[in-house]
Amino acid sequence: MNIKAILISGAAVLALGACGSAEEKEEQKPRPGMYAPSVELTELEMPGMTDDMKEAAKEQMKTQFAAQAGGNRCMGGGKETDWKEAANEMSAGLGGKCETTKDNGTATVADLEVSCTGTELGDVVVSMAGEAQDESFDMDIMFDIKKLPTGGEGKMGMKLSASRVGDC
């Protein structure tokens, strides 16, 4: 089970996809420029994991998230479908069969839920909620894992953020 790889690749995809609408010139959020992404693991619940194991996993993922974020990214402004494209790419990274079960997002707000069956993690529901500001964005991502291959259920959550650090 490669939970870390899925989270890390998902975070990178979302960092690239979180852009405001190019058509909204005055309201474009976040505005185009160079952004510094960060990813933080906020929740980790797996059957049989002790508190010490959770803390060790969180520290390891923190290091890997920082490495995967890979420095600053140039974002030139996107479109309303960017959140959806990011969700689709994250779903593809999970494998199995995925479908969007909730889509209330806009160009500057992510409010999505994707349900996947037959992934290497089992059946997973991924919820994404976030909002773009003038020079930043924040998104909470929750993985609700049903039918783990090892049995039981689990949860993982992460916060993806980025702040504008200059022009491209």
Coordinates of C-alpha atoms in Angstrom, one line a residue:
M1 CA 0.0 0.0 0.0
N2 CA 1.6 3.2 -1.2
I3 CA -0.4 5.9 0.7
K4 CA 2.5 8.4 0.7
A5 CA 2.9 8.3 -3.0
I6 CA -0.8 8.9 -3.6
L7 CA -0.9 11.8 -1.2
I8 CA 2.3 13.4 -2.6
S9 CA 1.3 13.1 -6.2
G10 CA -2.2 14.4 -5.4
A11 CA -0.7 17.4 -3.6
A12 CA 1.5 18.2 -6.6
V13 CA -1.4 17.9 -9.0
L14 CA -3.6 20.1 -6.9
A15 CA -0.9 22.7 -6.5
L16 CA -0.8 23.1 -10.2
G17 CA -4.5 23.1 -10.7
A18 CA -5.5 25.7 -8.1
C19 CA -5.8 28.8 -10.2
G20 CA -8.4 31.5 -10.7
S21 CA -10.4 32.1 -13.9
A22 CA -8.6 34.0 -16.7
E23 CA -11.9 35.4 -17.7
E24 CA -12.3 37.1 -14.3
K25 CA -9.6 39.8 -14.9
E26 CA -10.5 42.0 -11.9
E27 CA -11.6 39.1 -9.6
Q28 CA -8.9 36.6 -10.6
K29 CA -7.8 34.6 -7.6
P30 CA -5.1 33.8 -6.9
R31 CA -3.5 36.3 -9.2
P32 CA -0.8 35.0 -11.7
G33 CA 2.7 34.6 -10.4
M34 CA 5.2 32.4 -8.6
Y35 CA 3.7 30.4 -5.7
A36 CA 5.4 28.5 -2.9
P37 CA 3.3 25.4 -2.1
S38 CA 3.2 23.5 1.2
V39 CA 1.5 20.3 2.3
E40 CA 0.7 19.3 5.8
L41 CA -0.7 16.0 7.0
T42 CA -3.6 16.8 9.3
E43 CA -5.1 13.4 10.1
L44 CA -4.0 9.8 9.9
E45 CA -6.1 7.0 11.3
M46 CA -5.4 3.4 10.2
P47 CA -6.2 0.1 12.0
G48 CA -3.5 -1.1 14.2
M49 CA -1.4 2.1 14.2
T50 CA -0.2 3.2 17.6
D51 CA 0.2 6.9 18.4
D52 CA 4.0 6.5 18.1
M53 CA 3.6 4.9 14.6
K54 CA 1.3 7.8 13.6
E55 CA 3.7 10.4 14.7
A56 CA 6.6 8.7 12.9
A57 CA 4.5 8.4 9.7
K58 CA 3.5 12.1 10.0
E59 CA 7.1 13.2 10.3
Q60 CA 8.2 11.0 7.4
M61 CA 5.3 12.3 5.2
K62 CA 6.1 15.9 6.2
T63 CA 9.6 15.5 4.9
Q64 CA 8.4 13.8 1.7
F65 CA 5.7 16.4 1.2
A66 CA 8.3 19.2 1.4
A67 CA 10.5 17.4 -1.1
Q68 CA 7.6 16.7 -3.5
A69 CA 6.3 20.2 -3.4
G70 CA 9.7 20.9 -5.1
G71 CA 9.9 24.6 -4.7
N72 CA 8.0 27.4 -6.3
R73 CA 5.6 27.0 -9.2
C74 CA 4.5 29.5 -11.8
M75 CA 0.7 29.8 -12.0
G76 CA -0.7 31.9 -14.8
G77 CA -4.4 31.8 -13.9
G78 CA -6.7 29.0 -14.9
K79 CA -10.3 28.3 -15.3
E80 CA -13.2 26.9 -13.4
T81 CA -12.4 23.4 -14.6
D82 CA -8.9 23.4 -13.0
W83 CA -10.2 22.1 -9.6
K84 CA -12.1 19.4 -11.5
E85 CA -9.1 18.4 -13.6
A86 CA -7.0 18.3 -10.5
A87 CA -9.5 16.0 -8.9
N88 CA -9.6 13.7 -11.9
E89 CA -5.8 13.5 -12.0
M90 CA -5.7 12.7 -8.3
S91 CA -8.4 10.0 -8.8
A92 CA -6.4 8.5 -11.7
G93 CA -3.4 8.3 -9.3
L94 CA -5.5 6.2 -6.9
G95 CA -6.3 3.7 -9.6
G96 CA -9.5 1.7 -9.7
K97 CA -12.7 3.2 -10.9
C98 CA -13.5 6.8 -9.8
E99 CA -16.5 9.0 -10.3
T100 CA -17.2 12.6 -9.2
T101 CA -20.1 12.4 -6.7
K102 CA -20.2 16.0 -5.7
D103 CA -19.2 19.1 -7.6
N104 CA -20.2 22.5 -6.2
G105 CA -17.0 24.3 -7.0
T106 CA -16.4 27.5 -8.9
A107 CA -13.4 29.1 -10.4
T108 CA -12.1 30.2 -7.0
V109 CA -13.7 27.6 -4.7
A110 CA -13.1 23.9 -4.6
D111 CA -16.0 21.8 -3.2
L112 CA -15.6 18.3 -4.7
E113 CA -16.0 14.7 -3.8
V114 CA -14.7 11.8 -5.8
S115 CA -15.6 8.1 -5.0
C116 CA -13.2 5.4 -6.1
T117 CA -13.6 1.6 -5.9
G118 CA -10.9 -1.0 -6.4
T119 CA -7.9 1.1 -5.6
E120 CA -4.7 -0.2 -3.9
L121 CA -6.1 1.4 -0.7
G122 CA -9.5 -0.2 -1.1
D123 CA -12.6 1.9 -1.7
V124 CA -11.8 5.6 -1.1
V125 CA -13.9 8.8 -1.0
V126 CA -11.8 11.9 -1.5
S127 CA -13.3 15.2 -0.4
M128 CA -11.7 18.5 -1.4
A129 CA -12.7 21.9 0.0
G130 CA -10.8 25.1 -0.5
E131 CA -10.7 28.7 -1.6
A132 CA -8.4 31.0 -3.5
Q133 CA -7.5 34.4 -2.1
D134 CA -5.8 37.2 -3.9
E135 CA -2.3 35.9 -3.4
S136 CA -2.8 32.4 -1.9
F137 CA -5.0 29.4 -1.7
D138 CA -5.8 26.8 0.9
M139 CA -7.4 23.4 0.4
D140 CA -8.4 20.6 2.8
I141 CA -8.3 17.1 1.3
M142 CA -9.7 14.2 3.2
F143 CA -9.3 10.5 2.2
D144 CA -12.1 8.4 3.8
I145 CA -10.8 4.8 3.1
K146 CA -13.3 2.0 3.3
K147 CA -12.5 -1.7 2.9
L148 CA -8.7 -1.5 3.3
P149 CA -6.9 -4.5 1.8
T150 CA -5.7 -5.3 5.3
G151 CA -9.2 -5.0 6.7
G152 CA -11.0 -2.1 8.4
E153 CA -11.3 1.5 7.6
G154 CA -9.0 4.5 7.7
K155 CA -8.8 8.3 7.3
M156 CA -6.1 10.6 6.0
G157 CA -6.3 14.4 5.8
M158 CA -4.0 17.0 4.4
K159 CA -3.9 20.7 4.0
L160 CA -2.5 22.1 0.7
S161 CA -1.5 25.8 0.7
A162 CA 0.4 28.1 -1.5
S163 CA 1.4 31.7 -1.2
R164 CA 2.5 34.1 -4.0
V165 CA 6.2 34.9 -3.7
G166 CA 6.7 37.1 -6.8
D167 CA 6.3 37.2 -10.6
C168 CA 7.1 34.4 -12.9

